[in-house]
Short mmCIF file of C-alpha atoms in Angstrom, two decimals:
data_model
loop_
_atom_site.label_atom_id
_atom_site.label_comp_id
_atom_site.label_asym_id
_atom_site.label_seq_id
_atom_site.Cartn_x
_atom_site.Cartn_y
_atom_site.Cartn_z
CA UNK A 62 50.94 144.12 -78.11
CA UNK A 63 52.06 146.61 -75.47
CA UNK A 64 51.65 144.07 -72.66
CA UNK A 65 53.50 141.36 -74.59
CA UNK A 66 56.30 143.77 -75.48
CA UNK A 67 56.70 144.84 -71.86
CA UNK A 68 56.88 141.23 -70.69
CA UNK A 69 59.35 140.32 -73.44
CA UNK A 70 61.73 143.12 -72.47
CA UNK A 71 61.40 142.86 -68.68
CA UNK A 72 61.04 139.19 -67.77
CA UNK A 73 63.87 136.72 -67.76
CA UNK A 74 67.37 136.56 -66.35
CA UNK A 75 68.22 139.25 -65.47
CA UNK A 76 64.86 140.75 -64.58
CA UNK A 77 64.61 144.39 -65.65
CA UNK A 78 61.70 146.42 -64.19
CA UNK A 79 59.70 148.48 -66.63
CA UNK A 80 60.86 151.79 -65.18
CA UNK A 81 64.49 150.77 -65.80
CA UNK A 82 63.98 149.86 -69.47
CA UNK A 83 64.62 153.39 -70.84
CA UNK A 84 67.93 153.50 -69.00
CA UNK A 85 68.86 150.01 -70.17
CA UNK A 86 68.13 150.98 -73.78
CA UNK A 87 70.27 154.12 -73.70
CA UNK A 88 73.32 154.15 -75.91
CA UNK A 89 76.48 153.34 -74.06
CA UNK A 90 74.84 151.30 -71.31
CA UNK A 91 77.43 148.57 -70.76
CA UNK A 92 75.75 146.94 -67.78
CA UNK A 93 74.52 143.36 -67.99
CA UNK A 94 70.89 144.49 -68.14
CA UNK A 95 71.64 147.01 -70.90
CA UNK A 96 73.48 144.45 -73.05
CA UNK A 97 70.83 141.76 -72.61
CA UNK A 98 67.93 144.11 -73.38
CA UNK A 99 69.50 145.99 -76.28
CA UNK A 100 71.32 143.13 -77.99
CA UNK A 101 69.10 140.12 -77.27
CA UNK A 102 65.56 140.99 -76.18
CA UNK A 103 64.85 143.97 -78.42
CA UNK A 104 65.90 142.29 -81.70
CA UNK A 105 64.00 139.17 -80.69
CA UNK A 106 60.87 141.24 -80.03
CA UNK A 107 61.22 143.15 -83.32
CA UNK A 108 61.69 139.88 -85.19
CA UNK A 109 58.60 138.42 -83.51
CA UNK A 110 56.50 141.44 -84.54
CA UNK A 111 57.80 141.51 -88.12
CA UNK A 112 57.52 137.75 -88.60
CA UNK A 113 54.00 137.68 -87.18
CA UNK A 114 52.91 140.58 -89.41
CA UNK A 115 54.29 138.86 -92.51
CA UNK A 116 52.65 135.54 -91.68
CA UNK A 117 49.32 137.17 -90.81
CA UNK A 118 49.23 139.11 -94.07
CA UNK A 119 50.28 136.04 -96.07
CA UNK A 120 47.53 133.96 -94.45
CA UNK A 121 44.89 136.50 -95.47
CA UNK A 122 46.23 136.62 -99.03
CA UNK A 123 46.04 132.83 -99.36
CA UNK A 124 42.59 132.53 -97.78
CA UNK A 125 41.09 135.25 -99.95
CA UNK A 126 42.75 134.04 -103.15
CA UNK A 127 41.60 130.44 -102.62
CA UNK A 128 38.25 131.40 -101.01
CA UNK A 129 38.88 128.99 -98.17
CA UNK A 130 39.26 129.84 -94.48
CA UNK A 131 41.61 126.87 -93.98
CA UNK A 132 44.15 127.95 -96.61
CA UNK A 133 47.30 128.62 -94.58
CA UNK A 134 51.01 128.48 -95.50
CA UNK A 135 51.49 125.24 -93.56
CA UNK A 136 48.89 123.44 -95.70
CA UNK A 137 50.11 124.62 -99.11
CA UNK A 138 53.70 123.38 -99.02
CA UNK A 139 55.08 126.94 -98.89
CA UNK A 140 56.43 126.93 -95.33
CA UNK A 141 57.69 123.35 -95.54
CA UNK A 142 59.40 124.04 -98.86
CA UNK A 143 61.13 127.14 -97.47
CA UNK A 144 62.32 125.22 -94.41
CA UNK A 145 63.64 122.39 -96.57
CA UNK A 146 65.48 124.84 -98.84
CA UNK A 147 67.40 126.25 -95.87
CA UNK A 148 67.93 123.04 -93.87
CA UNK A 149 69.16 120.81 -96.70
CA UNK A 150 72.45 122.67 -97.42
CA UNK A 151 73.21 122.87 -93.70
CA UNK A 152 72.86 119.13 -93.20
CA UNK A 153 74.67 118.27 -96.44
CA UNK A 154 77.65 120.41 -95.33
CA UNK A 155 77.32 122.87 -98.20
CA UNK A 156 78.86 126.21 -97.27
CA UNK A 157 76.19 128.88 -97.81
CA UNK A 158 76.62 132.55 -96.81
CA UNK A 159 73.96 133.93 -94.52
CA UNK A 160 72.94 136.46 -97.18
CA UNK A 161 71.97 133.63 -99.56
CA UNK A 162 69.72 131.82 -97.06
CA UNK A 163 66.60 133.88 -97.91
CA UNK A 164 67.14 133.01 -101.57
CA UNK A 165 67.28 129.32 -100.67
CA UNK A 166 64.11 129.72 -98.64
CA UNK A 167 62.37 131.43 -101.54
CA UNK A 168 63.52 128.66 -103.88
CA UNK A 169 62.14 126.02 -101.54
CA UNK A 170 58.88 127.93 -101.10
CA UNK A 171 58.52 128.26 -104.89
CA UNK A 172 59.17 124.53 -105.18
CA UNK A 173 56.50 123.67 -102.60
CA UNK A 174 53.93 126.12 -103.94
CA UNK A 175 54.65 125.19 -107.55
CA UNK A 176 54.27 121.49 -106.86
CA UNK A 177 50.95 122.21 -105.16
CA UNK A 178 49.60 124.20 -108.12
CA UNK A 179 50.86 121.73 -110.71
CA UNK A 180 49.45 118.72 -108.88
CA UNK A 181 46.13 120.53 -108.41
CA UNK A 182 45.74 121.31 -112.10
CA UNK A 183 47.46 124.72 -112.21
CA UNK A 184 45.15 126.21 -109.63
CA UNK A 185 41.88 125.72 -111.46
CA UNK A 186 40.03 124.66 -108.33
CA UNK A 187 40.71 126.32 -104.96
CA UNK A 188 39.58 123.20 -103.11
CA UNK A 189 41.95 121.04 -105.17
CA UNK A 190 44.82 123.42 -104.40
CA UNK A 191 44.16 123.17 -100.66
CA UNK A 192 43.87 119.39 -100.55
CA UNK A 193 46.89 118.87 -102.77
CA UNK A 194 48.91 121.35 -100.75
CA UNK A 195 48.35 119.34 -97.59
CA UNK A 196 49.80 116.29 -99.32
CA UNK A 197 52.78 118.25 -100.67
CA UNK A 198 53.45 119.73 -97.23
CA UNK A 199 53.42 116.24 -95.69
CA UNK A 200 55.92 115.04 -98.31
CA UNK A 201 58.27 117.96 -97.70
CA UNK A 202 58.09 117.44 -93.93
CA UNK A 203 58.98 113.79 -94.52
CA UNK A 204 62.06 114.99 -96.41
CA UNK A 205 63.00 117.09 -93.39
CA UNK A 206 62.68 114.02 -91.19
CA UNK A 207 65.03 112.15 -93.54
CA UNK A 208 67.55 114.94 -93.09
CA UNK A 209 67.25 114.49 -89.33
CA UNK A 210 68.43 110.90 -89.71
CA UNK A 211 71.48 112.09 -91.64
CA UNK A 212 72.31 115.00 -89.35
CA UNK A 213 74.65 115.16 -86.37
CA UNK A 214 73.69 116.62 -83.00
CA UNK A 215 74.45 120.24 -83.94
CA UNK A 216 72.50 120.02 -87.20
CA UNK A 217 69.56 118.49 -85.34
CA UNK A 218 69.11 121.71 -83.39
CA UNK A 219 68.90 123.65 -86.65
CA UNK A 220 66.39 121.22 -88.16
CA UNK A 221 64.20 121.47 -85.06
CA UNK A 222 64.03 125.22 -85.70
CA UNK A 223 62.90 124.62 -89.28
CA UNK A 224 60.35 122.04 -88.19
CA UNK A 225 58.67 124.06 -85.43
CA UNK A 226 59.93 127.63 -85.65
CA UNK A 227 62.08 129.35 -83.04
CA UNK A 228 63.26 132.88 -82.21
CA UNK A 229 66.12 131.72 -80.04
CA UNK A 230 69.51 133.44 -80.41
CA UNK A 231 68.31 135.89 -83.05
CA UNK A 232 70.23 139.17 -83.39
CA UNK A 233 69.98 142.49 -85.25
CA UNK A 234 71.64 140.91 -88.30
CA UNK A 235 68.67 138.58 -88.69
CA UNK A 236 66.23 141.48 -88.41
CA UNK A 237 68.00 143.71 -90.92
CA UNK A 238 68.07 140.86 -93.44
CA UNK A 239 64.26 140.99 -93.67
CA UNK A 240 63.87 144.64 -94.70
CA UNK A 241 64.79 144.30 -98.41
CA UNK A 242 62.13 141.63 -98.85
CA UNK A 243 59.55 143.68 -96.99
CA UNK A 244 60.23 146.65 -99.29
CA UNK A 245 59.32 144.39 -102.21
CA UNK A 246 56.30 142.76 -100.58
CA UNK A 247 54.60 145.87 -99.14
CA UNK A 248 53.79 147.58 -102.48
CA UNK A 249 52.72 144.25 -103.94
CA UNK A 250 50.30 143.76 -101.03
CA UNK A 251 48.78 147.20 -101.59
CA UNK A 252 48.19 146.39 -105.27
CA UNK A 253 46.96 142.87 -104.53
CA UNK A 254 44.33 143.67 -101.89
CA UNK A 255 41.60 145.03 -104.22
CA UNK A 256 42.03 142.04 -106.55
CA UNK A 257 41.55 139.67 -103.62
CA UNK A 258 38.13 141.19 -102.97
CA UNK A 259 37.18 140.44 -106.58
CA UNK A 260 38.52 136.87 -106.44
CA UNK A 261 36.29 136.20 -103.45
CA UNK A 262 33.26 136.55 -105.74
CA UNK A 263 34.27 133.42 -107.67
CA UNK A 264 36.24 132.77 -110.84
CA UNK A 265 33.34 133.39 -113.22
CA UNK A 266 32.34 136.69 -111.64
CA UNK A 267 35.99 137.76 -111.45
CA UNK A 268 36.44 137.02 -115.17
CA UNK A 269 33.29 139.04 -115.91
CA UNK A 270 34.81 141.99 -114.03
CA UNK A 271 38.03 141.77 -116.03
CA UNK A 272 40.23 139.85 -113.57
CA UNK A 273 41.96 136.75 -114.87
CA UNK A 274 41.40 134.48 -111.89
CA UNK A 275 44.13 131.94 -112.57
CA UNK A 276 46.84 134.57 -113.10
CA UNK A 277 45.66 136.51 -110.06
CA UNK A 278 45.85 133.37 -107.95
CA UNK A 279 49.43 132.77 -109.12
CA UNK A 280 50.30 136.37 -108.27
CA UNK A 281 48.76 136.01 -104.80
CA UNK A 282 50.81 132.86 -104.20
CA UNK A 283 53.97 134.69 -105.32
CA UNK A 284 53.30 137.54 -102.87
CA UNK A 285 52.68 135.04 -100.07
CA UNK A 286 55.99 133.35 -100.90
CA UNK A 287 57.89 136.65 -100.70
CA UNK A 288 56.33 137.23 -97.27
CA UNK A 289 56.79 133.73 -95.86
CA UNK A 290 60.16 132.59 -97.21
CA UNK A 291 62.46 135.23 -95.62
CA UNK A 292 60.74 134.77 -92.25
CA UNK A 293 61.13 131.00 -92.51
CA UNK A 294 64.81 131.40 -93.41
CA UNK A 295 65.38 133.29 -90.16
CA UNK A 296 63.14 131.60 -87.58
CA UNK A 297 61.53 128.63 -89.30
CA UNK A 298 57.82 128.03 -89.98
CA UNK A 299 55.86 129.53 -87.08
CA UNK A 300 52.68 127.50 -87.36
CA UNK A 301 49.04 128.64 -87.38
CA UNK A 302 49.72 132.37 -87.31
CA UNK A 303 48.49 132.65 -90.89
CA UNK A 304 45.31 130.87 -89.83
CA UNK A 305 44.45 132.72 -86.64
CA UNK A 306 45.34 136.32 -87.56
CA UNK A 307 42.96 136.64 -90.58
CA UNK A 308 40.07 135.20 -88.56
CA UNK A 309 40.67 137.72 -85.77
CA UNK A 310 40.77 140.52 -88.35
CA UNK A 311 37.46 139.41 -89.87
CA UNK A 312 35.92 139.16 -86.42
CA UNK A 313 36.59 142.86 -85.81
CA UNK A 314 34.73 143.92 -88.97
CA UNK A 315 32.82 141.07 -90.65
CA UNK A 316 31.30 143.35 -93.30
CA UNK A 317 34.66 144.67 -94.57
CA UNK A 318 36.74 143.43 -97.50
CA UNK A 319 40.36 142.36 -97.99
CA UNK A 320 41.58 145.96 -98.22
CA UNK A 321 40.47 146.69 -94.65
CA UNK A 322 41.28 143.25 -93.28
CA UNK A 323 44.90 143.30 -94.47
CA UNK A 324 46.42 145.75 -91.92
CA UNK A 325 44.44 144.19 -89.07
CA UNK A 326 45.55 140.71 -90.09
CA UNK A 327 49.19 141.84 -90.04
CA UNK A 328 48.70 143.49 -86.63
CA UNK A 329 47.04 140.41 -85.13
CA UNK A 330 49.80 138.20 -86.51
CA UNK A 331 52.38 140.36 -84.75
CA UNK A 332 50.40 140.14 -81.50
CA UNK A 333 50.06 136.35 -81.70
CA UNK A 334 53.80 135.74 -82.18
CA UNK A 335 54.81 138.30 -79.54
CA UNK A 336 52.44 136.76 -77.00
CA UNK A 337 53.49 133.19 -77.80
CA UNK A 338 57.19 134.01 -77.52
CA UNK A 339 56.86 134.97 -73.83
CA UNK A 340 55.99 131.42 -72.60
CA UNK A 341 58.35 129.96 -75.22
CA UNK A 342 61.22 131.77 -73.52
CA UNK A 343 60.13 131.54 -69.87
CA UNK A 344 57.82 128.55 -69.31
CA UNK A 345 60.63 125.97 -69.00
CA UNK A 346 63.52 128.36 -68.26
CA UNK A 347 66.43 128.04 -68.61
CA UNK A 348 65.43 125.75 -71.51
CA UNK A 349 63.69 127.55 -74.37
CA UNK A 350 60.83 125.91 -76.25
CA UNK A 351 59.96 126.57 -79.92
CA UNK A 352 57.61 129.49 -80.43
CA UNK A 353 55.86 127.50 -83.19
CA UNK A 354 54.68 124.98 -80.62
CA UNK A 355 53.06 127.75 -78.57
CA UNK A 356 51.42 129.41 -81.57
CA UNK A 357 49.91 126.04 -82.43
CA UNK A 358 48.72 125.53 -78.86
CA UNK A 359 47.14 128.99 -78.86
CA UNK A 360 46.02 129.06 -82.47
CA UNK A 361 44.21 125.76 -82.91
CA UNK A 362 41.68 126.12 -80.02
CA UNK A 363 41.18 129.83 -80.69
CA UNK A 364 40.71 129.23 -84.41
CA UNK A 365 38.18 126.47 -83.83
CA UNK A 366 36.26 128.73 -81.44
CA UNK A 367 36.25 131.55 -84.00
CA UNK A 368 35.03 129.21 -86.75
CA UNK A 369 32.24 127.86 -84.54
CA UNK A 370 31.11 131.29 -83.42
CA UNK A 371 31.18 132.52 -87.00
CA UNK A 372 29.03 129.60 -88.18
CA UNK A 373 26.35 130.35 -85.54
CA UNK A 374 25.41 133.66 -87.12
CA UNK A 375 23.99 132.32 -90.42
CA UNK A 376 22.18 129.55 -88.51
CA UNK A 377 20.66 132.10 -86.13
CA UNK A 378 19.43 134.16 -89.05
CA UNK A 379 17.85 131.10 -90.66
CA UNK A 380 16.08 130.18 -87.43
CA UNK A 381 14.82 133.73 -87.03
CA UNK A 382 13.47 133.71 -90.57
CA UNK A 383 11.71 130.38 -90.04
CA UNK A 384 10.05 131.51 -86.79
CA UNK A 385 8.46 134.56 -88.37
CA UNK A 386 10.78 137.10 -86.77
CA UNK A 387 11.72 138.28 -90.27
CA UNK A 388 8.66 139.39 -92.20
CA UNK A 389 8.63 139.79 -95.95
CA UNK A 390 5.92 141.84 -97.64
CA UNK A 391 5.37 141.38 -101.40
CA UNK A 392 6.31 144.53 -103.25
CA UNK A 393 3.18 144.52 -105.41
CA UNK A 394 -0.28 143.94 -103.90
CA UNK A 395 -1.48 142.54 -107.23
CA UNK A 396 0.88 139.52 -107.07
CA UNK A 397 -1.12 136.30 -107.31
CA UNK A 398 -0.57 132.65 -108.01
CA UNK A 399 1.89 131.79 -105.21
CA UNK A 400 -0.41 131.34 -102.21
CA UNK A 401 -0.95 135.07 -101.74
CA UNK A 402 -4.61 136.15 -101.67
CA UNK A 403 -5.83 139.75 -101.66
CA UNK A 404 -8.96 140.16 -99.51
CA UNK A 405 -11.56 142.88 -99.91
CA UNK A 406 -10.50 146.09 -98.22
CA UNK A 407 -6.78 145.33 -98.77
CA UNK A 408 -6.39 142.72 -95.97
CA UNK A 409 -3.89 140.01 -96.62
CA UNK A 410 -5.09 136.40 -96.48
CA UNK A 411 -3.58 133.33 -94.98
CA UNK A 412 -1.08 133.04 -97.79
CA UNK A 413 0.97 135.98 -96.57
CA UNK A 414 4.67 135.29 -96.89
CA UNK A 415 6.53 135.41 -93.61
#
């Protein structure tokens, strides 16, 4: 995160060396470097960190609630619904104040998530929710493509942002608009994390422990919507952050639970977006590319590698058990009837379990 932040503040036109950054950030610095760093690069970096943290935490909430490592906002209709809720009034020439845009994004996210749960049977099956969400997300993205046909050239640039996600031309006003929603989502996340650990046991076990699985799953989706929708209203759906960040958090501590994974997932989400925004801004300069395209380029190969490396561990344990590396001794020497034979003098016969 420190390396990505230094590159984000220093590189570009004009180039500002690291040792000059404190002077450029001082109040009253009216030079070109001071204005560019303080008014353009710093808010863009803060937005990248906040957006990545929200998406990383939301991805973990969805994956734990649905007990599926592939449950991400992009595959549940939440991100696509939020993007459609913001883009539709812009293309249809409906005058909407900037303050209302997060509300439109939340309405679209609720629409996408609600359609997913209703079509999947009100969330009774996590697998059904995931598969149905992919179909709902595809339908909402098709609606965005229809809006592209109706839009003029200026509106097309806005729709591209809500298709791929972009941090271009973001200011302090966009950053400050996220804080009220974060103040609502942060306490809800703290209360939700222990319940996610119970949901991971399965619906029947969760019900036995006093957790109503269906209501808890709805609550988890609502928290994810509050995290995702305001970010999408500002910079569009930044893809695959909600997939990659939770897997990186689990890789650090595989034996932990959702309570410990949550802060690490938010931190890794912030790192992923901050790192991806550097090539998005500089790779094809002076033309900027969408940061969502770079998070997808980074996230998909890295996520596949993490999934493959994670699947090797159970297979290695099974091979070790089959080769006799793991030895199991019966707890009672008087056990008989299952191939175990007690020899005179206490020696174990050929039926010893290995």
